[in-house]
Amino acid sequence: MPVTPSAMGLHLRLRLWIAEMNSDINVLRIFSDYLTELHAKKNIAEVTKGIEHFKQQFIILRNQIDELRHDMQLSKMHVAAATRGNKAASATTKTSSSDNQHTLQKRYTAFKKAFNKVKKEFGMFEAKWSD
């Protein structure tokens, strides 16, 4: 029999993922600042091409964060509402919330994989062109 996480466990997991994505937003902002500085120092075609590539990657990641955070906020509100509702409705919502949590977890894992890949590539790019 599969284990259904508690409503509080689902709620806390969503809060943690949202907090981690808020941190990722800050990292993207700092990386953008690096791009601005790098562009001012090294205005050559290869660097400009790399800067444009990473700007596009950062936009894609930011959009993914915004969509995922929005969906997680909604899920978090549904879980909270279920815990305030009656027990019969809560059991049904708990199961659907658990299913939704699984989908959100897959999306979050895919996002983190993409984020970490871009982060690694950016680190190598920045190290190559920084003084």
mmCIF file of N, CA and C in Angstrom:
data_model
loop_
_atom_site.group_PDB
_atom_site.id
_atom_site.type_symbol
_atom_site.label_atom_id
_atom_site.label_comp_id
_atom_site.label_asym_id
_atom_site.label_seq_id
_atom_site.Cartn_x
_atom_site.Cartn_y
_atom_site.Cartn_z
ATOM 1 N N MET A 1 0.844 -1.179 0.000
ATOM 2 C CA MET A 1 0.000 0.000 0.000
ATOM 3 C C MET A 1 0.888 1.241 0.000
ATOM 4 N N PRO A 2 0.690 2.170 -0.966
ATOM 5 C CA PRO A 2 1.530 3.363 -1.013
ATOM 6 C C PRO A 2 1.244 4.274 0.172
ATOM 7 N N VAL A 3 2.274 4.944 0.595
ATOM 8 C CA VAL A 3 2.151 5.863 1.722
ATOM 9 C C VAL A 3 1.713 7.220 1.192
ATOM 10 N N THR A 4 0.646 7.758 1.776
ATOM 11 C CA THR A 4 0.177 9.088 1.404
ATOM 12 C C THR A 4 0.753 10.075 2.401
ATOM 13 N N PRO A 5 1.520 11.055 1.906
ATOM 14 C CA PRO A 5 2.108 12.017 2.827
ATOM 15 C C PRO A 5 1.022 12.828 3.538
ATOM 16 N N SER A 6 1.332 13.275 4.731
ATOM 17 C CA SER A 6 0.377 14.085 5.466
ATOM 18 C C SER A 6 0.209 15.432 4.780
ATOM 19 N N ALA A 7 -0.901 16.078 5.060
ATOM 20 C CA ALA A 7 -1.152 17.402 4.485
ATOM 21 C C ALA A 7 -0.059 18.377 4.916
ATOM 22 N N MET A 8 0.350 18.284 6.168
ATOM 23 C CA MET A 8 1.406 19.177 6.651
ATOM 24 C C MET A 8 2.722 18.883 5.930
ATOM 25 N N GLY A 9 3.013 17.611 5.684
ATOM 26 C CA GLY A 9 4.227 17.243 4.961
ATOM 27 C C GLY A 9 4.221 17.801 3.541
ATOM 28 N N LEU A 10 3.063 17.705 2.865
ATOM 29 C CA LEU A 10 2.936 18.270 1.524
ATOM 30 C C LEU A 10 3.137 19.783 1.554
ATOM 31 N N HIS A 11 2.514 20.412 2.510
ATOM 32 C CA HIS A 11 2.596 21.866 2.642
ATOM 33 C C HIS A 11 4.041 22.306 2.888
ATOM 34 N N LEU A 12 4.722 21.628 3.772
ATOM 35 C CA LEU A 12 6.109 21.996 4.084
ATOM 36 C C LEU A 12 7.041 21.761 2.895
ATOM 37 N N ARG A 13 6.823 20.670 2.175
ATOM 38 C CA ARG A 13 7.652 20.395 1.004
ATOM 39 C C ARG A 13 7.474 21.491 -0.041
ATOM 40 N N LEU A 14 6.244 21.904 -0.269
ATOM 41 C CA LEU A 14 5.974 22.977 -1.226
ATOM 42 C C LEU A 14 6.639 24.280 -0.782
ATOM 43 N N ARG A 15 6.555 24.578 0.500
ATOM 44 C CA ARG A 15 7.205 25.792 1.024
ATOM 45 C C ARG A 15 8.709 25.752 0.792
ATOM 46 N N LEU A 16 9.302 24.586 1.007
ATOM 47 C CA LEU A 16 10.742 24.437 0.817
ATOM 48 C C LEU A 16 11.126 24.641 -0.643
ATOM 49 N N TRP A 17 10.398 24.016 -1.552
ATOM 50 C CA TRP A 17 10.691 24.168 -2.982
ATOM 51 C C TRP A 17 10.540 25.621 -3.423
ATOM 52 N N ILE A 18 9.510 26.290 -2.943
ATOM 53 C CA ILE A 18 9.299 27.702 -3.286
ATOM 54 C C ILE A 18 10.465 28.540 -2.764
ATOM 55 N N ALA A 19 10.897 28.275 -1.547
ATOM 56 C CA ALA A 19 12.031 29.013 -0.984
ATOM 57 C C ALA A 19 13.305 28.778 -1.796
ATOM 58 N N GLU A 20 13.517 27.549 -2.235
ATOM 59 C CA GLU A 20 14.701 27.250 -3.042
ATOM 60 C C GLU A 20 14.641 27.977 -4.383
ATOM 61 N N MET A 21 13.460 28.050 -4.975
ATOM 62 C CA MET A 21 13.341 28.763 -6.245
ATOM 63 C C MET A 21 13.521 30.264 -6.058
ATOM 64 N N ASN A 22 13.094 30.804 -4.906
ATOM 65 C CA ASN A 22 13.355 32.215 -4.618
ATOM 66 C C ASN A 22 14.863 32.465 -4.570
ATOM 67 N N SER A 23 15.588 31.538 -4.006
ATOM 68 C CA SER A 23 17.049 31.629 -3.980
ATOM 69 C C SER A 23 17.616 31.552 -5.398
ATOM 70 N N ASP A 24 17.052 30.676 -6.219
ATOM 71 C CA ASP A 24 17.506 30.550 -7.610
ATOM 72 C C ASP A 24 17.299 31.852 -8.376
ATOM 73 N N ILE A 25 16.223 32.572 -8.077
ATOM 74 C CA ILE A 25 15.981 33.872 -8.709
ATOM 75 C C ILE A 25 17.118 34.826 -8.371
ATOM 76 N N ASN A 26 17.544 34.823 -7.123
ATOM 77 C CA ASN A 26 18.660 35.691 -6.721
ATOM 78 C C ASN A 26 19.940 35.317 -7.449
ATOM 79 N N VAL A 27 20.178 34.029 -7.620
ATOM 80 C CA VAL A 27 21.362 33.571 -8.348
ATOM 81 C C VAL A 27 21.303 34.073 -9.795
ATOM 82 N N LEU A 28 20.145 33.968 -10.428
ATOM 83 C CA LEU A 28 19.993 34.447 -11.801
ATOM 84 C C LEU A 28 20.244 35.954 -11.894
ATOM 85 N N ARG A 29 19.805 36.697 -10.902
ATOM 86 C CA ARG A 29 20.047 38.151 -10.889
ATOM 87 C C ARG A 29 21.544 38.449 -10.791
ATOM 88 N N ILE A 30 22.226 37.715 -9.959
ATOM 89 C CA ILE A 30 23.677 37.911 -9.812
ATOM 90 C C ILE A 30 24.384 37.535 -11.108
ATOM 91 N N PHE A 31 23.981 36.427 -11.714
ATOM 92 C CA PHE A 31 24.569 36.033 -12.993
ATOM 93 C C PHE A 31 24.344 37.114 -14.053
ATOM 94 N N SER A 32 23.168 37.721 -14.058
ATOM 95 C CA SER A 32 22.891 38.805 -15.008
ATOM 96 C C SER A 32 23.823 39.988 -14.772
ATOM 97 N N ASP A 33 24.104 40.264 -13.507
ATOM 98 C CA ASP A 33 25.055 41.335 -13.185
ATOM 99 C C ASP A 33 26.449 40.989 -13.706
ATOM 100 N N TYR A 34 26.825 39.727 -13.594
ATOM 101 C CA TYR A 34 28.104 39.277 -14.157
ATOM 102 C C TYR A 34 28.132 39.510 -15.665
ATOM 103 N N LEU A 35 27.027 39.214 -16.331
ATOM 104 C CA LEU A 35 26.968 39.418 -17.776
ATOM 105 C C LEU A 35 27.155 40.888 -18.133
ATOM 106 N N THR A 36 26.530 41.758 -17.374
ATOM 107 C CA THR A 36 26.660 43.196 -17.619
ATOM 108 C C THR A 36 28.107 43.637 -17.449
ATOM 109 N N GLU A 37 28.735 43.175 -16.387
ATOM 110 C CA GLU A 37 30.133 43.527 -16.141
ATOM 111 C C GLU A 37 31.034 42.950 -17.228
ATOM 112 N N LEU A 38 30.801 41.730 -17.597
ATOM 113 C CA LEU A 38 31.617 41.076 -18.615
ATOM 114 C C LEU A 38 31.469 41.776 -19.964
ATOM 115 N N HIS A 39 30.270 42.193 -20.285
ATOM 116 C CA HIS A 39 30.038 42.891 -21.543
ATOM 117 C C HIS A 39 30.807 44.220 -21.576
ATOM 118 N N ALA A 40 30.856 44.895 -20.447
ATOM 119 C CA ALA A 40 31.584 46.163 -20.369
ATOM 120 C C ALA A 40 33.094 45.950 -20.526
ATOM 121 N N LYS A 41 33.614 44.836 -20.022
ATOM 122 C CA LYS A 41 35.052 44.556 -20.068
ATOM 123 C C LYS A 41 35.491 43.951 -21.398
ATOM 124 N N LYS A 42 34.707 43.046 -21.933
ATOM 125 C CA LYS A 42 35.091 42.260 -23.118
ATOM 126 C C LYS A 42 34.016 42.393 -24.189
ATOM 127 N N ASN A 43 34.125 43.405 -24.966
ATOM 128 C CA ASN A 43 33.130 43.621 -26.010
ATOM 129 C C ASN A 43 33.631 43.035 -27.326
ATOM 130 N N ILE A 44 33.749 41.698 -27.352
ATOM 131 C CA ILE A 44 34.153 41.002 -28.567
ATOM 132 C C ILE A 44 33.041 40.030 -28.962
ATOM 133 N N ALA A 45 33.052 39.646 -30.225
ATOM 134 C CA ALA A 45 31.944 38.862 -30.785
ATOM 135 C C ALA A 45 31.668 37.569 -30.016
ATOM 136 N N GLU A 46 32.699 36.831 -29.668
ATOM 137 C CA GLU A 46 32.500 35.547 -28.979
ATOM 138 C C GLU A 46 31.849 35.741 -27.610
ATOM 139 N N VAL A 47 32.282 36.761 -26.912
ATOM 140 C CA VAL A 47 31.703 37.042 -25.593
ATOM 141 C C VAL A 47 30.260 37.525 -25.747
ATOM 142 N N THR A 48 30.023 38.405 -26.702
ATOM 143 C CA THR A 48 28.676 38.919 -26.935
ATOM 144 C C THR A 48 27.712 37.786 -27.278
ATOM 145 N N LYS A 49 28.168 36.863 -28.091
ATOM 146 C CA LYS A 49 27.340 35.703 -28.449
ATOM 147 C C LYS A 49 27.015 34.874 -27.194
ATOM 148 N N GLY A 50 28.008 34.647 -26.360
ATOM 149 C CA GLY A 50 27.788 33.905 -25.117
ATOM 150 C C GLY A 50 26.853 34.637 -24.169
ATOM 151 N N ILE A 51 27.010 35.954 -24.099
ATOM 152 C CA ILE A 51 26.145 36.756 -23.228
ATOM 153 C C ILE A 51 24.695 36.633 -23.686
ATOM 154 N N GLU A 52 24.454 36.739 -24.976
ATOM 155 C CA GLU A 52 23.092 36.613 -25.496
ATOM 156 C C GLU A 52 22.518 35.225 -25.219
ATOM 157 N N HIS A 53 23.352 34.201 -25.374
ATOM 158 C CA HIS A 53 22.914 32.829 -25.082
ATOM 159 C C HIS A 53 22.464 32.711 -23.628
ATOM 160 N N PHE A 54 23.283 33.209 -22.704
ATOM 161 C CA PHE A 54 22.935 33.069 -21.292
ATOM 162 C C PHE A 54 21.752 33.952 -20.901
ATOM 163 N N LYS A 55 21.625 35.129 -21.507
ATOM 164 C CA LYS A 55 20.448 35.956 -21.233
ATOM 165 C C LYS A 55 19.180 35.188 -21.589
ATOM 166 N N GLN A 56 19.190 34.512 -22.739
ATOM 167 C CA GLN A 56 18.031 33.725 -23.150
ATOM 168 C C GLN A 56 17.783 32.563 -22.182
ATOM 169 N N GLN A 57 18.845 31.894 -21.772
ATOM 170 C CA GLN A 57 18.707 30.788 -20.818
ATOM 171 C C GLN A 57 18.127 31.276 -19.495
ATOM 172 N N PHE A 58 18.585 32.450 -19.035
ATOM 173 C CA PHE A 58 18.090 33.004 -17.776
ATOM 174 C C PHE A 58 16.607 33.363 -17.885
ATOM 175 N N ILE A 59 16.187 33.871 -19.039
ATOM 176 C CA ILE A 59 14.770 34.193 -19.244
ATOM 177 C C ILE A 59 13.929 32.919 -19.196
ATOM 178 N N ILE A 60 14.400 31.884 -19.863
ATOM 179 C CA ILE A 60 13.679 30.603 -19.862
ATOM 180 C C ILE A 60 13.568 30.056 -18.439
ATOM 181 N N LEU A 61 14.679 30.064 -17.709
ATOM 182 C CA LEU A 61 14.662 29.557 -16.332
ATOM 183 C C LEU A 61 13.739 30.391 -15.449
ATOM 184 N N ARG A 62 13.782 31.703 -15.613
ATOM 185 C CA ARG A 62 12.932 32.569 -14.793
ATOM 186 C C ARG A 62 11.458 32.293 -15.083
ATOM 187 N N ASN A 63 11.108 32.098 -16.347
ATOM 188 C CA ASN A 63 9.722 31.777 -16.688
ATOM 189 C C ASN A 63 9.300 30.445 -16.075
ATOM 190 N N GLN A 64 10.199 29.470 -16.110
ATOM 191 C CA GLN A 64 9.896 28.170 -15.494
ATOM 192 C C GLN A 64 9.680 28.335 -13.992
ATOM 193 N N ILE A 65 10.525 29.128 -13.363
ATOM 194 C CA ILE A 65 10.377 29.370 -11.923
ATOM 195 C C ILE A 65 9.022 30.008 -11.640
ATOM 196 N N ASP A 66 8.691 31.038 -12.398
ATOM 197 C CA ASP A 66 7.431 31.745 -12.148
ATOM 198 C C ASP A 66 6.223 30.823 -12.300
ATOM 199 N N GLU A 67 6.211 30.017 -13.344
ATOM 200 C CA GLU A 67 5.098 29.088 -13.560
ATOM 201 C C GLU A 67 5.032 28.029 -12.464
ATOM 202 N N LEU A 68 6.174 27.479 -12.129
ATOM 203 C CA LEU A 68 6.216 26.421 -11.122
ATOM 204 C C LEU A 68 5.848 26.960 -9.739
ATOM 205 N N ARG A 69 6.376 28.121 -9.387
ATOM 206 C CA ARG A 69 6.023 28.719 -8.092
ATOM 207 C C ARG A 69 4.533 28.998 -8.015
ATOM 208 N N HIS A 70 3.965 29.497 -9.101
ATOM 209 C CA HIS A 70 2.525 29.778 -9.125
ATOM 210 C C HIS A 70 1.726 28.495 -8.871
ATOM 211 N N ASP A 71 2.074 27.437 -9.590
ATOM 212 C CA ASP A 71 1.373 26.164 -9.421
ATOM 213 C C ASP A 71 1.570 25.599 -8.018
ATOM 214 N N MET A 72 2.755 25.789 -7.473
ATOM 215 C CA MET A 72 3.013 25.309 -6.109
ATOM 216 C C MET A 72 2.237 26.120 -5.083
ATOM 217 N N GLN A 73 2.131 27.423 -5.305
ATOM 218 C CA GLN A 73 1.346 28.262 -4.389
ATOM 219 C C GLN A 73 -0.114 27.809 -4.390
ATOM 220 N N LEU A 74 -0.647 27.534 -5.583
ATOM 221 C CA LEU A 74 -2.031 27.056 -5.671
ATOM 222 C C LEU A 74 -2.196 25.722 -4.952
ATOM 223 N N SER A 75 -1.256 24.826 -5.165
ATOM 224 C CA SER A 75 -1.318 23.522 -4.519
ATOM 225 C C SER A 75 -1.235 23.673 -3.002
ATOM 226 N N LYS A 76 -0.372 24.557 -2.572
ATOM 227 C CA LYS A 76 -0.210 24.807 -1.136
ATOM 228 C C LYS A 76 -1.516 25.327 -0.537
ATOM 229 N N MET A 77 -2.213 26.192 -1.262
ATOM 230 C CA MET A 77 -3.490 26.723 -0.773
ATOM 231 C C MET A 77 -4.549 25.626 -0.726
ATOM 232 N N HIS A 78 -4.538 24.730 -1.716
ATOM 233 C CA HIS A 78 -5.496 23.613 -1.719
ATOM 234 C C HIS A 78 -5.251 22.678 -0.540
ATOM 235 N N VAL A 79 -4.001 22.414 -0.261
ATOM 236 C CA VAL A 79 -3.664 21.551 0.881
ATOM 237 C C VAL A 79 -4.121 22.211 2.177
ATOM 238 N N ALA A 80 -3.864 23.506 2.305
ATOM 239 C CA ALA A 80 -4.271 24.224 3.520
ATOM 240 C C ALA A 80 -5.790 24.223 3.658
ATOM 241 N N ALA A 81 -6.497 24.421 2.559
ATOM 242 C CA ALA A 81 -7.961 24.422 2.602
ATOM 243 C C ALA A 81 -8.485 23.044 3.000
ATOM 244 N N ALA A 82 -7.833 22.009 2.513
ATOM 245 C CA ALA A 82 -8.266 20.649 2.837
ATOM 246 C C ALA A 82 -8.099 20.357 4.324
ATOM 247 N N THR A 83 -7.072 20.886 4.909
ATOM 248 C CA THR A 83 -6.854 20.618 6.340
ATOM 249 C C THR A 83 -7.869 21.372 7.198
ATOM 250 N N ARG A 84 -8.425 22.464 6.668
ATOM 251 C CA ARG A 84 -9.440 23.216 7.410
ATOM 252 C C ARG A 84 -10.832 22.656 7.175
ATOM 253 N N GLY A 85 -11.013 21.877 6.087
ATOM 254 C CA GLY A 85 -12.327 21.331 5.730
ATOM 255 C C GLY A 85 -12.681 20.127 6.572
ATOM 256 N N ASN A 86 -13.806 19.508 6.225
ATOM 257 C CA ASN A 86 -14.230 18.332 6.981
ATOM 258 C C ASN A 86 -13.370 17.122 6.615
ATOM 259 N N LYS A 87 -13.430 16.090 7.392
ATOM 260 C CA LYS A 87 -12.560 14.922 7.236
ATOM 261 C C LYS A 87 -12.793 14.171 5.929
ATOM 262 N N ALA A 88 -14.052 14.006 5.498
ATOM 263 C CA ALA A 88 -14.341 13.266 4.263
ATOM 264 C C ALA A 88 -13.775 14.001 3.057
ATOM 265 N N ALA A 89 -14.013 15.302 2.994
ATOM 266 C CA ALA A 89 -13.475 16.099 1.883
ATOM 267 C C ALA A 89 -11.950 16.138 1.962
ATOM 268 N N SER A 90 -11.433 16.164 3.167
ATOM 269 C CA SER A 90 -9.991 16.226 3.363
ATOM 270 C C SER A 90 -9.297 14.978 2.820
ATOM 271 N N ALA A 91 -9.899 13.816 3.012
ATOM 272 C CA ALA A 91 -9.287 12.575 2.533
ATOM 273 C C ALA A 91 -9.212 12.557 1.008
ATOM 274 N N THR A 92 -10.274 13.014 0.344
ATOM 275 C CA THR A 92 -10.281 13.069 -1.121
ATOM 276 C C THR A 92 -9.259 14.085 -1.621
ATOM 277 N N THR A 93 -9.241 15.248 -1.013
ATOM 278 C CA THR A 93 -8.302 16.291 -1.421
ATOM 279 C C THR A 93 -6.879 15.865 -1.135
ATOM 280 N N LYS A 94 -6.693 15.126 -0.047
ATOM 281 C CA LYS A 94 -5.354 14.670 0.320
ATOM 282 C C LYS A 94 -4.777 13.769 -0.772
ATOM 283 N N THR A 95 -5.593 12.867 -1.289
ATOM 284 C CA THR A 95 -5.135 11.966 -2.349
ATOM 285 C C THR A 95 -4.834 12.747 -3.617
ATOM 286 N N SER A 96 -5.729 13.662 -4.013
ATOM 287 C CA SER A 96 -5.484 14.443 -5.228
ATOM 288 C C SER A 96 -4.300 15.373 -5.029
ATOM 289 N N SER A 97 -4.136 15.903 -3.833
ATOM 290 C CA SER A 97 -2.977 16.760 -3.555
ATOM 291 C C SER A 97 -1.696 15.961 -3.646
ATOM 292 N N SER A 98 -1.728 14.728 -3.192
ATOM 293 C CA SER A 98 -0.555 13.860 -3.267
ATOM 294 C C SER A 98 -0.195 13.573 -4.721
ATOM 295 N N ASP A 99 -1.204 13.317 -5.549
ATOM 296 C CA ASP A 99 -0.977 13.095 -6.984
ATOM 297 C C ASP A 99 -0.406 14.349 -7.634
ATOM 298 N N ASN A 100 -0.987 15.500 -7.302
ATOM 299 C CA ASN A 100 -0.511 16.774 -7.833
ATOM 300 C C ASN A 100 0.923 17.023 -7.354
ATOM 301 N N GLN A 101 1.194 16.667 -6.113
ATOM 302 C CA GLN A 101 2.539 16.833 -5.550
ATOM 303 C C GLN A 101 3.548 16.038 -6.369
ATOM 304 N N HIS A 102 3.168 14.838 -6.785
ATOM 305 C CA HIS A 102 4.065 14.001 -7.581
ATOM 306 C C HIS A 102 4.386 14.694 -8.910
ATOM 307 N N THR A 103 3.370 15.254 -9.548
ATOM 308 C CA THR A 103 3.573 15.980 -10.809
ATOM 309 C C THR A 103 4.463 17.199 -10.578
ATOM 310 N N LEU A 104 4.193 17.952 -9.517
ATOM 311 C CA LEU A 104 5.019 19.121 -9.214
ATOM 312 C C LEU A 104 6.460 18.710 -8.908
ATOM 313 N N GLN A 105 6.619 17.583 -8.231
ATOM 314 C CA GLN A 105 7.964 17.110 -7.914
ATOM 315 C C GLN A 105 8.734 16.775 -9.195
ATOM 316 N N LYS A 106 8.075 16.134 -10.142
ATOM 317 C CA LYS A 106 8.725 15.832 -11.421
ATOM 318 C C LYS A 106 9.143 17.116 -12.131
ATOM 319 N N ARG A 107 8.238 18.086 -12.165
ATOM 320 C CA ARG A 107 8.547 19.358 -12.820
ATOM 321 C C ARG A 107 9.682 20.077 -12.104
ATOM 322 N N TYR A 108 9.652 20.055 -10.778
ATOM 323 C CA TYR A 108 10.695 20.716 -9.997
ATOM 324 C C TYR A 108 12.050 20.044 -10.236
ATOM 325 N N THR A 109 12.069 18.732 -10.246
ATOM 326 C CA THR A 109 13.309 17.986 -10.489
ATOM 327 C C THR A 109 13.861 18.308 -11.879
ATOM 328 N N ALA A 110 12.992 18.362 -12.874
ATOM 329 C CA ALA A 110 13.433 18.706 -14.237
ATOM 330 C C ALA A 110 13.977 20.132 -14.275
ATOM 331 N N PHE A 111 13.300 21.044 -13.577
ATOM 332 C CA PHE A 111 13.776 22.428 -13.525
ATOM 333 C C PHE A 111 15.162 22.498 -12.878
ATOM 334 N N LYS A 112 15.326 21.838 -11.733
ATOM 335 C CA LYS A 112 16.613 21.902 -11.021
ATOM 336 C C LYS A 112 17.736 21.330 -11.870
ATOM 337 N N LYS A 113 17.436 20.289 -12.621
ATOM 338 C CA LYS A 113 18.442 19.700 -13.500
ATOM 339 C C LYS A 113 18.865 20.722 -14.562
ATOM 340 N N ALA A 114 17.894 21.371 -15.179
ATOM 341 C CA ALA A 114 18.191 22.393 -16.196
ATOM 342 C C ALA A 114 18.919 23.574 -15.569
ATOM 343 N N PHE A 115 18.477 24.008 -14.390
ATOM 344 C CA PHE A 115 19.099 25.141 -13.706
ATOM 345 C C PHE A 115 20.560 24.838 -13.390
ATOM 346 N N ASN A 116 20.812 23.663 -12.843
ATOM 347 C CA ASN A 116 22.187 23.296 -12.479
ATOM 348 C C ASN A 116 23.085 23.172 -13.705
ATOM 349 N N LYS A 117 22.530 22.702 -14.815
ATOM 350 C CA LYS A 117 23.304 22.605 -16.051
ATOM 351 C C LYS A 117 23.706 24.001 -16.534
ATOM 352 N N VAL A 118 22.749 24.924 -16.573
ATOM 353 C CA VAL A 118 23.050 26.294 -17.008
ATOM 354 C C VAL A 118 24.020 26.955 -16.037
ATOM 355 N N LYS A 119 23.830 26.709 -14.763
ATOM 356 C CA LYS A 119 24.706 27.278 -13.741
ATOM 357 C C LYS A 119 26.152 26.814 -13.944
ATOM 358 N N LYS A 120 26.326 25.536 -14.237
ATOM 359 C CA LYS A 120 27.661 24.982 -14.480
ATOM 360 C C LYS A 120 28.268 25.581 -15.753
ATOM 361 N N GLU A 121 27.478 25.617 -16.823
ATOM 362 C CA GLU A 121 27.961 26.184 -18.087
ATOM 363 C C GLU A 121 28.320 27.658 -17.918
ATOM 364 N N PHE A 122 27.490 28.386 -17.170
ATOM 365 C CA PHE A 122 27.776 29.796 -16.948
ATOM 366 C C PHE A 122 29.068 29.967 -16.157
ATOM 367 N N GLY A 123 29.280 29.131 -15.157
ATOM 368 C CA GLY A 123 30.515 29.200 -14.368
ATOM 369 C C GLY A 123 31.745 29.018 -15.240
ATOM 370 N N MET A 124 31.670 28.085 -16.170
ATOM 371 C CA MET A 124 32.808 27.858 -17.075
ATOM 372 C C MET A 124 32.986 29.052 -18.018
ATOM 373 N N PHE A 125 31.886 29.583 -18.531
ATOM 374 C CA PHE A 125 31.949 30.747 -19.420
ATOM 375 C C PHE A 125 32.532 31.954 -18.694
ATOM 376 N N GLU A 126 32.036 32.215 -17.507
ATOM 377 C CA GLU A 126 32.492 33.357 -16.723
ATOM 378 C C GLU A 126 33.965 33.212 -16.377
ATOM 379 N N ALA A 127 34.393 32.009 -15.999
ATOM 380 C CA ALA A 127 35.792 31.787 -15.639
ATOM 381 C C ALA A 127 36.712 31.981 -16.854
ATOM 382 N N LYS A 128 36.241 31.606 -18.019
ATOM 383 C CA LYS A 128 37.040 31.737 -19.238
ATOM 384 C C LYS A 128 37.305 33.196 -19.598
ATOM 385 N N TRP A 129 36.299 34.062 -19.378
ATOM 386 C CA TRP A 129 36.403 35.427 -19.852
ATOM 387 C C TRP A 129 36.650 36.461 -18.758
ATOM 388 N N SER A 130 36.630 36.075 -17.509
ATOM 389 C CA SER A 130 36.902 37.057 -16.454
ATOM 390 C C SER A 130 38.387 37.270 -16.293
ATOM 391 N N ASP A 131 38.731 38.375 -15.748
ATOM 392 C CA ASP A 131 40.163 38.693 -15.565
ATOM 393 C C ASP A 131 40.689 38.187 -14.258
#
